[in-house]
Amino acid sequence: MGSSYSYSGVGKAVHSCITMAVSEFYMVNPHFQTRIILHHRDTHGDPLHALSAALDLLEKPKVQAIIGSESTAEAKFLAVLGDKARVPILSLSPCLSCNKHPYFLQVTQDENETTQFKGIAAMAESFRWKEVILICEDSDSGRDMTNTLQTKSILVTHRSLISTSWSNELLQEELHRLSTVQTKIFIMHASPSVASHLLVNAKHLGMMDEGYKWIITGKTMKFLNLLDDEVIESMQGAVGFKSYVPQSRDLHNFTSRWRRKYHVMVKLQEINSYYALWVYDAVSALAMAVEQVEQLKRKDVDTTASELTQSQRGTTLLLNEMLSISFHGLGGAFQLRNGKINAAQVMEIVNVIDKGEKRVGFWAPDAGFTKNIGSLNNSVSDEGLEAIIWPKGGITTNPTHRMLQVSSKILRIAVPPKFGVGRVFQVKYDAETNSTVVSGFCADVFRAAFKGLGRGISFQFIPFTGEDRIVNYNELIYGVYTGEFDAAVGDITITANRTLYVDFTLPYTDLGVGTLSRNAHAGMWIFMEPLSSDLWLVSASFFILLGFIIWILEHQTNKEFQGSSSQQIGTTLWFAFSTLVFAHRQKLQSNLSRFVVSVWLFVVLVLASSYTATLSSLFTIEQIRLASKGDLIGYRDGSFVQGDIVRNLNFKDTRLKPYYTSEEYADALSRGSKNGGVDAIIDEIPYLKGFLAQYPSGYSMVVSEVTTSGFGFAFPLGSPLVPELSRQISRLRENGSLAKLEKKWFKSDPHSKDSEPALKILNLKTCRGLFLISGVSMAVALSIFLFYFIHEKLHFTYTMLAGGKLAFIMRILNPKPVVELERR
């Protein structure tokens, strides 16, 4: 048998394992009549040298099998050569087109790039990485990796194809270009030689500093213990994926023998080098196959065939026997199917720390991340990884398998510990069933929406413990984000910051916050409140002025305004104030009086209507003067509403007082600001509806501002349940089920208002226009009357005034006095 490999660290490990395998195999099987003779060649790590060494082995020793090829490039050359020479090639590296080369046998476990790429994509999804940079040698592998990442909605912003022929200058130029982009997350899929140069240069360019994250595939990580110290130093903080090799007693014993024979004190992981274990098993398989071929030859009666034909037939038989060999070796199950060992289905995840690696966990396609694993056949639990130390000491908490498996699973649902009476959301502990029971509007909506999905999923409600009695909703959301819970249900408000960590369903409650206040207490003088004091004084003055003006205009000719002084005063005041209710009965004879009264009745109509509307509002709701300095405002303790009030409603923190329960709300409102309470409560509308359902009288709510996004159910990012539940919530709203649930928990309150009424008190400033109109009308009427009175005293006749035109006007305004003048 010929072996071609480099005398590098990998080559030396392979050489020692081949030598030990041959020696130990025949020591255990001394009855075998065949022996493998080894012929070594150095490939210098170059594909052309590997091809030359293989040709030399075929020509001079005329070997019957070749084991070697440390790289994919070497494997491609040897695969073609093996078919031409009809000699089995036991390759240590995969060949993308191995199915086309029947004499090419991949004797190392297939790294299974598909499984590895899915594991890396799962980690990127767990850490919520949205953009990565991919560095690879092979365009096909880069395309497969890109497609796998895209299935998780992860964008590959740059894909850099690195060639083995690149110089350090080209590598530095490419790395410098990549260092200028915003993305600091790199995934590298390259051979150890390329990766070594790339990582050393990356460290010199500062791309291994804090903030950078590197994921390295098994193509390099399986040789980590054989890399130079400088390369390992440059990899500090990187995370690697590689095929998992289960530990066994045989492996442990082999390691001990290997140490004793070569007098090298190394860590157990070094002899676990990816190549070394499978090479040992491959040599054992080859020895078994050679023995089987020799036995077949002895039974063959055809002894007349030429030497060349026998040689070719022997290699073909050797190939067939290799494909039929099956046993359990150091690396696990050894059986060649389709020319290669079965692919590993479990990936080991390591963190490069100091001069070696630290295992942080495993990943399997059907189970996700786990910290411990028994064997490949055992199932793994999705419990996350150990803490990862990234470059320069950046520590990341455990990722978990975030995509919720909704089939035949019990959902762990976090709920805020709302123990006690509550209509919005309530949590109780059932001692008989030893379980948590939730009720209230939020719980009913969740159950109704989930019922519409038609899935047989069970719930386990877990109260999220907060400090004291205050519920920290942000920590509850973070529990969903870290994978501690599968979802969160309750009175959870949708905010922009929380959507960075979880996905919310559509809101199922009213948006915004409302203002809660006491209803007005009808005091003795409440009828005085609609008008300001100055307006009351001016109105009373105008009533008296109106009576005086009418008395001047009417008392000379109208008998109803004549009589004794007391009678005239009583009649005048009665007439003036009776206009307030349009009950004046005195018949006016002067058109000037009628003009003045008509204008005044319009003023009275406006004032009376405004007074009635304001007084009615006062009987419905007590006005909240939130702009005054002394008023205090209450809010729900532990809620983000405090910041919302300060930001959007322009209140100062010093005017805000926290409360927690509905009972505290009622007590604070009943006492008011002057007695240690508050004048109003500002909270989200569902809470206020629950309060009004508990206290149906004495309090009212007015909608304030749409400054919140309502309540929603929280799920991990990317959960498939979010769009489905959102559709169910929309259906509940459309078919009226949501309204029925609201009616069930928040019964309608006659004191609640959909919009804030106009409760501005009328004052002189707002009504001065009305009094101006009335005053002008009085002044005009009085002026005309005085003009007539003066001319009457001076005995002017109307015929002398402007040719009789003014006399005509005077007859219209005051007809009776004009007639008496003409009779004179």
Tab-separated table of N, CA, C and O in Angstrom, residues 164-261:
chain	number	residue	atom	x	y	z
A	164	THR	N	-6.206	29.631	-3.098
A	164	THR	CA	-5.005	29.126	-2.414
A	164	THR	C	-3.743	29.759	-2.968
A	164	THR	O	-2.697	29.742	-2.323
A	165	SER	N	-3.841	30.319	-4.164
A	165	SER	CA	-2.661	30.923	-4.795
A	165	SER	C	-2.480	32.393	-4.432
A	165	SER	O	-1.538	33.021	-4.888
A	166	TRP	N	-3.372	32.936	-3.630
A	166	TRP	CA	-3.265	34.360	-3.287
A	166	TRP	C	-2.054	34.607	-2.391
A	166	TRP	O	-1.742	33.834	-1.489
A	167	SER	N	-1.425	35.735	-2.639
A	167	SER	CA	-0.308	36.162	-1.802
A	167	SER	C	-0.837	36.897	-0.574
A	167	SER	O	-2.018	37.218	-0.484
A	168	ASN	N	0.078	37.172	0.364
A	168	ASN	CA	-0.301	37.918	1.554
A	168	ASN	C	-0.820	39.302	1.200
A	168	ASN	O	-1.730	39.822	1.858
A	169	GLU	N	-0.257	39.916	0.171
A	169	GLU	CA	-0.697	41.252	-0.233
A	169	GLU	C	-2.145	41.235	-0.703
A	169	GLU	O	-2.933	42.113	-0.350
A	170	LEU	N	-2.495	40.225	-1.492
A	170	LEU	CA	-3.875	40.127	-1.971
A	170	LEU	C	-4.834	39.852	-0.814
A	170	LEU	O	-5.940	40.403	-0.764
A	171	LEU	N	-4.407	38.975	0.113
A	171	LEU	CA	-5.246	38.691	1.265
A	171	LEU	C	-5.483	39.948	2.101
A	171	LEU	O	-6.606	40.234	2.524
A	172	GLN	N	-4.418	40.709	2.348
A	172	GLN	CA	-4.544	41.928	3.138
A	172	GLN	C	-5.431	42.952	2.445
A	172	GLN	O	-6.236	43.638	3.086
A	173	GLU	N	-5.302	43.033	1.124
A	173	GLU	CA	-6.144	43.971	0.383
A	173	GLU	C	-7.619	43.600	0.474
A	173	GLU	O	-8.487	44.459	0.674
A	174	GLU	N	-7.918	42.297	0.362
A	174	GLU	CA	-9.300	41.845	0.456
A	174	GLU	C	-9.852	42.049	1.869
A	174	GLU	O	-10.995	42.495	2.054
A	175	LEU	N	-9.041	41.718	2.872
A	175	LEU	CA	-9.475	41.903	4.250
A	175	LEU	C	-9.672	43.375	4.580
A	175	LEU	O	-10.606	43.732	5.317
A	176	HIS	N	-8.815	44.215	4.062
A	176	HIS	CA	-8.980	45.655	4.304
A	176	HIS	C	-10.293	46.151	3.702
A	176	HIS	O	-10.988	46.988	4.297
A	177	ARG	N	-10.647	45.630	2.535
A	177	ARG	CA	-11.921	46.012	1.918
A	177	ARG	C	-13.088	45.565	2.780
A	177	ARG	O	-14.063	46.308	2.981
A	178	LEU	N	-13.007	44.341	3.324
A	178	LEU	CA	-14.080	43.828	4.164
A	178	LEU	C	-14.165	44.568	5.501
A	178	LEU	O	-15.238	44.670	6.094
A	179	SER	N	-13.028	45.082	5.973
A	179	SER	CA	-13.040	45.784	7.265
A	179	SER	C	-13.739	47.130	7.187
A	179	SER	O	-14.083	47.709	8.220
A	180	THR	N	-13.944	47.651	5.995
A	180	THR	CA	-14.576	48.969	5.843
A	180	THR	C	-16.099	48.900	5.851
A	180	THR	O	-16.748	49.942	5.942
A	181	VAL	N	-16.658	47.688	5.731
A	181	VAL	CA	-18.117	47.574	5.705
A	181	VAL	C	-18.639	47.554	7.135
A	181	VAL	O	-17.898	47.321	8.094
A	182	GLN	N	-19.932	47.780	7.272
A	182	GLN	CA	-20.534	47.883	8.598
A	182	GLN	C	-20.679	46.535	9.284
A	182	GLN	O	-20.563	46.425	10.499
A	183	THR	N	-20.899	45.483	8.532
A	183	THR	CA	-21.089	44.154	9.111
A	183	THR	C	-19.796	43.651	9.729
A	183	THR	O	-18.733	43.720	9.110
A	184	LYS	N	-19.876	43.144	10.964
A	184	LYS	CA	-18.700	42.667	11.690
A	184	LYS	C	-18.786	41.172	12.006
A	184	LYS	O	-18.056	40.687	12.857
A	185	ILE	N	-19.664	40.464	11.322
A	185	ILE	CA	-19.856	39.032	11.568
A	185	ILE	C	-19.358	38.265	10.335
A	185	ILE	O	-19.855	38.472	9.230
A	186	PHE	N	-18.366	37.368	10.558
A	186	PHE	CA	-17.733	36.649	9.449
A	186	PHE	C	-17.951	35.150	9.610
A	186	PHE	O	-17.854	34.612	10.723
A	187	ILE	N	-18.257	34.488	8.495
A	187	ILE	CA	-18.339	33.031	8.437
A	187	ILE	C	-17.279	32.570	7.437
A	187	ILE	O	-17.301	32.984	6.271
A	188	MET	N	-16.341	31.734	7.884
A	188	MET	CA	-15.218	31.322	7.032
A	188	MET	C	-15.288	29.825	6.771
A	188	MET	O	-15.378	29.020	7.710
A	189	HIS	N	-15.254	29.468	5.505
A	189	HIS	CA	-15.271	28.071	5.071
A	189	HIS	C	-14.094	27.879	4.134
A	189	HIS	O	-14.195	28.053	2.921
A	190	ALA	N	-12.931	27.541	4.732
A	190	ALA	CA	-11.696	27.453	3.942
A	190	ALA	C	-10.807	26.376	4.531
A	190	ALA	O	-10.979	25.944	5.678
A	191	SER	N	-9.833	25.935	3.727
A	191	SER	CA	-8.885	24.920	4.170
A	191	SER	C	-7.955	25.494	5.221
A	191	SER	O	-7.822	26.717	5.352
A	192	PRO	N	-7.263	24.641	5.997
A	192	PRO	CA	-6.396	25.142	7.060
A	192	PRO	C	-5.299	26.081	6.558
A	192	PRO	O	-4.984	27.066	7.230
A	193	SER	N	-4.708	25.788	5.409
A	193	SER	CA	-3.628	26.640	4.909
A	193	SER	C	-4.127	28.036	4.577
A	193	SER	O	-3.516	29.043	4.966
A	194	VAL	N	-5.266	28.133	3.875
A	194	VAL	CA	-5.833	29.437	3.536
A	194	VAL	C	-6.322	30.147	4.791
A	194	VAL	O	-6.086	31.347	4.991
A	195	ALA	N	-6.996	29.392	5.669
A	195	ALA	CA	-7.527	29.995	6.892
A	195	ALA	C	-6.412	30.532	7.777
A	195	ALA	O	-6.561	31.589	8.411
A	196	SER	N	-5.286	29.837	7.832
A	196	SER	CA	-4.180	30.286	8.672
A	196	SER	C	-3.674	31.647	8.234
A	196	SER	O	-3.518	32.570	9.047
A	197	HIS	N	-3.386	31.805	6.945
A	197	HIS	CA	-2.901	33.099	6.438
A	197	HIS	C	-3.959	34.189	6.626
A	197	HIS	O	-3.640	35.332	6.986
A	198	LEU	N	-5.210	33.826	6.398
A	198	LEU	CA	-6.277	34.825	6.471
A	198	LEU	C	-6.475	35.320	7.906
A	198	LEU	O	-6.597	36.522	8.154
A	199	LEU	N	-6.457	34.409	8.871
A	199	LEU	CA	-6.705	34.796	10.255
A	199	LEU	C	-5.563	35.619	10.832
A	199	LEU	O	-5.790	36.569	11.597
A	200	VAL	N	-4.342	35.261	10.491
A	200	VAL	CA	-3.190	36.038	10.970
A	200	VAL	C	-3.251	37.465	10.443
A	200	VAL	O	-3.024	38.437	11.182
A	201	ASN	N	-3.574	37.613	9.173
A	201	ASN	CA	-3.690	38.956	8.591
A	201	ASN	C	-4.881	39.715	9.168
A	201	ASN	O	-4.819	40.934	9.365
A	202	ALA	N	-5.968	39.003	9.424
A	202	ALA	CA	-7.138	39.663	10.010
A	202	ALA	C	-6.818	40.222	11.391
A	202	ALA	O	-7.271	41.318	11.758
A	203	LYS	N	-6.035	39.488	12.173
A	203	LYS	CA	-5.655	39.980	13.497
A	203	LYS	C	-4.797	41.237	13.380
A	203	LYS	O	-4.966	42.202	14.142
A	204	HIS	N	-3.868	41.257	12.425
A	204	HIS	CA	-3.014	42.432	12.240
A	204	HIS	C	-3.825	43.653	11.824
A	204	HIS	O	-3.462	44.789	12.154
A	205	LEU	N	-4.935	43.443	11.122
A	205	LEU	CA	-5.784	44.557	10.678
A	205	LEU	C	-6.824	44.955	11.724
A	205	LEU	O	-7.660	45.820	11.454
A	206	GLY	N	-6.783	44.336	12.891
A	206	GLY	CA	-7.731	44.695	13.946
A	206	GLY	C	-9.108	44.097	13.771
A	206	GLY	O	-10.077	44.548	14.396
A	207	MET	N	-9.226	43.042	12.954
A	207	MET	CA	-10.526	42.429	12.708
A	207	MET	C	-10.832	41.294	13.683
A	207	MET	O	-11.811	40.576	13.511
A	208	MET	N	-9.987	41.152	14.694
A	208	MET	CA	-10.242	40.208	15.779
A	208	MET	C	-10.452	40.951	17.094
A	208	MET	O	-10.303	40.360	18.168
A	209	ASP	N	-10.792	42.234	16.995
A	209	ASP	CA	-11.028	43.041	18.184
A	209	ASP	C	-12.464	42.874	18.658
A	209	ASP	O	-13.278	42.192	18.025
A	210	GLU	N	-12.786	43.544	19.754
A	210	GLU	CA	-14.127	43.472	20.315
A	210	GLU	C	-15.164	44.001	19.329
A	210	GLU	O	-14.941	45.014	18.669
A	211	GLY	N	-16.266	43.319	19.232
A	211	GLY	CA	-17.315	43.677	18.286
A	211	GLY	C	-17.347	42.778	17.078
A	211	GLY	O	-18.379	42.645	16.418
A	212	TYR	N	-16.201	42.150	16.763
A	212	TYR	CA	-16.149	41.208	15.646
A	212	TYR	C	-16.539	39.815	16.130
A	212	TYR	O	-16.277	39.433	17.275
A	213	LYS	N	-17.163	39.055	15.239
A	213	LYS	CA	-17.546	37.681	15.543
A	213	LYS	C	-17.180	36.810	14.330
A	213	LYS	O	-17.507	37.153	13.194
A	214	TRP	N	-16.494	35.684	14.609
A	214	TRP	CA	-16.040	34.778	13.555
A	214	TRP	C	-16.615	33.386	13.798
A	214	TRP	O	-16.508	32.836	14.893
A	215	ILE	N	-17.216	32.823	12.756
A	215	ILE	CA	-17.690	31.437	12.754
A	215	ILE	C	-16.850	30.691	11.724
A	215	ILE	O	-16.799	31.087	10.545
A	216	ILE	N	-16.191	29.614	12.168
A	216	ILE	CA	-15.281	28.866	11.293
A	216	ILE	C	-15.802	27.442	11.153
A	216	ILE	O	-16.162	26.796	12.158
A	217	THR	N	-15.858	26.950	9.929
A	217	THR	CA	-16.412	25.623	9.668
A	217	THR	C	-15.401	24.526	9.990
A	217	THR	O	-14.222	24.788	10.274
A	218	GLY	N	-15.883	23.285	9.913
A	218	GLY	CA	-15.042	22.135	10.221
A	218	GLY	C	-13.897	21.937	9.261
A	218	GLY	O	-12.965	21.190	9.561
A	219	LYS	N	-13.950	22.589	8.116
A	219	LYS	CA	-12.857	22.464	7.151
A	219	LYS	C	-11.529	22.894	7.762
A	219	LYS	O	-10.473	22.392	7.377
A	220	THR	N	-11.605	23.827	8.703
A	220	THR	CA	-10.408	24.282	9.422
A	220	THR	C	-10.386	23.764	10.848
A	220	THR	O	-9.333	23.367	11.355
A	221	MET	N	-11.542	23.742	11.509
A	221	MET	CA	-11.578	23.429	12.931
A	221	MET	C	-11.140	22.001	13.239
A	221	MET	O	-10.654	21.731	14.339
A	222	LYS	N	-11.322	21.079	12.310
A	222	LYS	CA	-10.919	19.705	12.603
A	222	LYS	C	-9.398	19.555	12.684
A	222	LYS	O	-8.893	18.532	13.136
A	223	PHE	N	-8.656	20.602	12.254
A	223	PHE	CA	-7.191	20.596	12.349
A	223	PHE	C	-6.673	21.621	13.352
A	223	PHE	O	-5.503	21.986	13.318
A	224	LEU	N	-7.535	22.080	14.250
A	224	LEU	CA	-7.143	23.171	15.134
A	224	LEU	C	-5.901	22.823	15.943
A	224	LEU	O	-4.984	23.646	16.081
A	225	ASN	N	-5.841	21.612	16.496
A	225	ASN	CA	-4.727	21.239	17.364
A	225	ASN	C	-3.416	21.068	16.608
A	225	ASN	O	-2.365	20.903	17.235
A	226	LEU	N	-3.478	21.104	15.292
A	226	LEU	CA	-2.272	20.936	14.495
A	226	LEU	C	-1.811	22.234	13.853
A	226	LEU	O	-0.837	22.247	13.108
A	227	LEU	N	-2.509	23.328	14.153
A	227	LEU	CA	-2.133	24.619	13.597
A	227	LEU	C	-1.042	25.263	14.441
A	227	LEU	O	-0.845	24.937	15.608
A	228	ASP	N	-0.337	26.215	13.832
A	228	ASP	CA	0.736	26.916	14.539
A	228	ASP	C	0.176	27.766	15.669
A	228	ASP	O	-0.994	28.185	15.645
A	229	ASP	N	1.036	28.045	16.648
A	229	ASP	CA	0.621	28.857	17.791
A	229	ASP	C	0.182	30.248	17.355
A	229	ASP	O	-0.756	30.827	17.925
A	230	GLU	N	0.844	30.798	16.354
A	230	GLU	CA	0.489	32.143	15.885
A	230	GLU	C	-0.920	32.152	15.303
A	230	GLU	O	-1.690	33.103	15.515
A	231	VAL	N	-1.260	31.101	14.599
A	231	VAL	CA	-2.599	31.018	14.011
A	231	VAL	C	-3.652	30.875	15.110
A	231	VAL	O	-4.696	31.550	15.098
A	232	ILE	N	-3.379	29.996	16.086
A	232	ILE	CA	-4.335	29.818	17.184
A	232	ILE	C	-4.491	31.099	17.980
A	232	ILE	O	-5.595	31.453	18.414
A	233	GLU	N	-3.407	31.841	18.162
A	233	GLU	CA	-3.481	33.116	18.867
A	233	GLU	C	-4.376	34.106	18.137
A	233	GLU	O	-5.115	34.877	18.755
A	234	SER	N	-4.328	34.073	16.810
A	234	SER	CA	-5.155	34.991	16.019
A	234	SER	C	-6.620	34.569	15.993
A	234	SER	O	-7.490	35.360	15.618
A	235	MET	N	-6.923	33.333	16.400
A	235	MET	CA	-8.300	32.825	16.358
A	235	MET	C	-9.024	33.004	17.690
A	235	MET	O	-10.155	32.545	17.831
A	236	GLN	N	-8.421	33.640	18.667
A	236	GLN	CA	-9.019	33.735	19.997
A	236	GLN	C	-10.424	34.342	19.927
A	236	GLN	O	-10.624	35.422	19.380
A	237	GLY	N	-11.401	33.621	20.512
A	237	GLY	CA	-12.776	34.094	20.522
A	237	GLY	C	-13.618	33.584	19.368
A	237	GLY	O	-14.843	33.787	19.371
A	238	ALA	N	-12.985	32.928	18.392
A	238	ALA	CA	-13.758	32.407	17.259
A	238	ALA	C	-14.565	31.183	17.703
A	238	ALA	O	-14.215	30.481	18.654
A	239	VAL	N	-15.650	30.930	16.996
A	239	VAL	CA	-16.499	29.765	17.254
A	239	VAL	C	-16.401	28.827	16.067
A	239	VAL	O	-16.479	29.271	14.908
A	240	GLY	N	-16.211	27.546	16.354
A	240	GLY	CA	-16.047	26.577	15.285
A	240	GLY	C	-17.078	25.473	15.309
A	240	GLY	O	-17.581	25.088	16.377
A	241	PHE	N	-17.402	24.976	14.118
A	241	PHE	CA	-18.288	23.828	13.946
A	241	PHE	C	-17.460	22.673	13.377
A	241	PHE	O	-16.649	22.874	12.470
A	242	LYS	N	-17.671	21.461	13.905
A	242	LYS	CA	-17.014	20.287	13.343
A	242	LYS	C	-17.837	19.054	13.679
A	242	LYS	O	-18.659	19.065	14.610
A	243	SER	N	-17.618	17.999	12.915
A	243	SER	CA	-18.356	16.761	13.146
A	243	SER	C	-18.022	16.200	14.517
A	243	SER	O	-16.867	16.234	14.966
A	244	TYR	N	-19.036	15.686	15.175
A	244	TYR	CA	-18.846	15.133	16.517
A	244	TYR	C	-18.392	13.683	16.426
A	244	TYR	O	-19.020	12.859	15.745
A	245	VAL	N	-17.284	13.384	17.115
A	245	VAL	CA	-16.777	12.017	17.201
A	245	VAL	C	-17.039	11.517	18.611
A	245	VAL	O	-16.470	12.047	19.582
A	246	PRO	N	-17.917	10.535	18.795
A	246	PRO	CA	-18.244	10.075	20.156
A	246	PRO	C	-17.049	9.407	20.824
A	246	PRO	O	-16.248	8.731	20.179
A	247	GLN	N	-16.923	9.620	22.115
A	247	GLN	CA	-15.856	8.993	22.893
A	247	GLN	C	-16.177	7.516	23.138
A	247	GLN	O	-17.339	7.122	23.211
A	248	SER	N	-15.117	6.703	23.246
A	248	SER	CA	-15.304	5.278	23.507
A	248	SER	C	-14.078	4.752	24.254
A	248	SER	O	-13.031	5.395	24.309
A	249	ARG	N	-14.226	3.559	24.822
A	249	ARG	CA	-13.109	2.950	25.552
A	249	ARG	C	-11.966	2.624	24.588
A	249	ARG	O	-10.782	2.794	24.924
A	250	ASP	N	-12.293	2.136	23.395
A	250	ASP	CA	-11.247	1.820	22.410
A	250	ASP	C	-10.453	3.062	22.043
A	250	ASP	O	-9.230	3.001	21.894
A	251	LEU	N	-11.150	4.177	21.889
A	251	LEU	CA	-10.462	5.410	21.546
A	251	LEU	C	-9.531	5.847	22.680
A	251	LEU	O	-8.404	6.292	22.450
A	252	HIS	N	-10.004	5.710	23.906
A	252	HIS	CA	-9.176	6.099	25.050
A	252	HIS	C	-7.929	5.221	25.143
A	252	HIS	O	-6.816	5.708	25.381
A	253	ASN	N	-8.106	3.907	24.945
A	253	ASN	CA	-6.960	3.001	25.001
A	253	ASN	C	-5.969	3.296	23.884
A	253	ASN	O	-4.750	3.233	24.091
A	254	PHE	N	-6.482	3.581	22.694
A	254	PHE	CA	-5.601	3.902	21.580
A	254	PHE	C	-4.792	5.158	21.866
A	254	PHE	O	-3.586	5.227	21.554
A	255	THR	N	-5.433	6.135	22.448
A	255	THR	CA	-4.737	7.371	22.781
A	255	THR	C	-3.593	7.116	23.751
A	255	THR	O	-2.485	7.656	23.594
A	256	SER	N	-3.842	6.276	24.743
A	256	SER	CA	-2.794	5.950	25.718
A	256	SER	C	-1.620	5.256	25.029
A	256	SER	O	-0.445	5.561	25.302
A	257	ARG	N	-1.921	4.318	24.149
A	257	ARG	CA	-0.854	3.616	23.444
A	257	ARG	C	-0.070	4.558	22.550
A	257	ARG	O	1.158	4.461	22.450
A	258	TRP	N	-0.792	5.463	21.918
A	258	TRP	CA	-0.139	6.411	21.008
A	258	TRP	C	0.826	7.314	21.768
A	258	TRP	O	1.933	7.589	21.313
A	259	ARG	N	0.419	7.761	22.941
A	259	ARG	CA	1.288	8.604	23.764
A	259	ARG	C	2.546	7.832	24.198
A	259	ARG	O	3.660	8.351	24.147
A	260	ARG	N	2.335	6.601	24.656
A	260	ARG	CA	3.482	5.831	25.132
A	260	ARG	C	4.469	5.530	24.011
A	260	ARG	O	5.684	5.595	24.193
A	261	LYS	N	3.938	5.244	22.828
A	261	LYS	CA	4.813	4.849	21.732
A	261	LYS	C	5.625	6.011	21.195
A	261	LYS	O	6.802	5.872	20.877
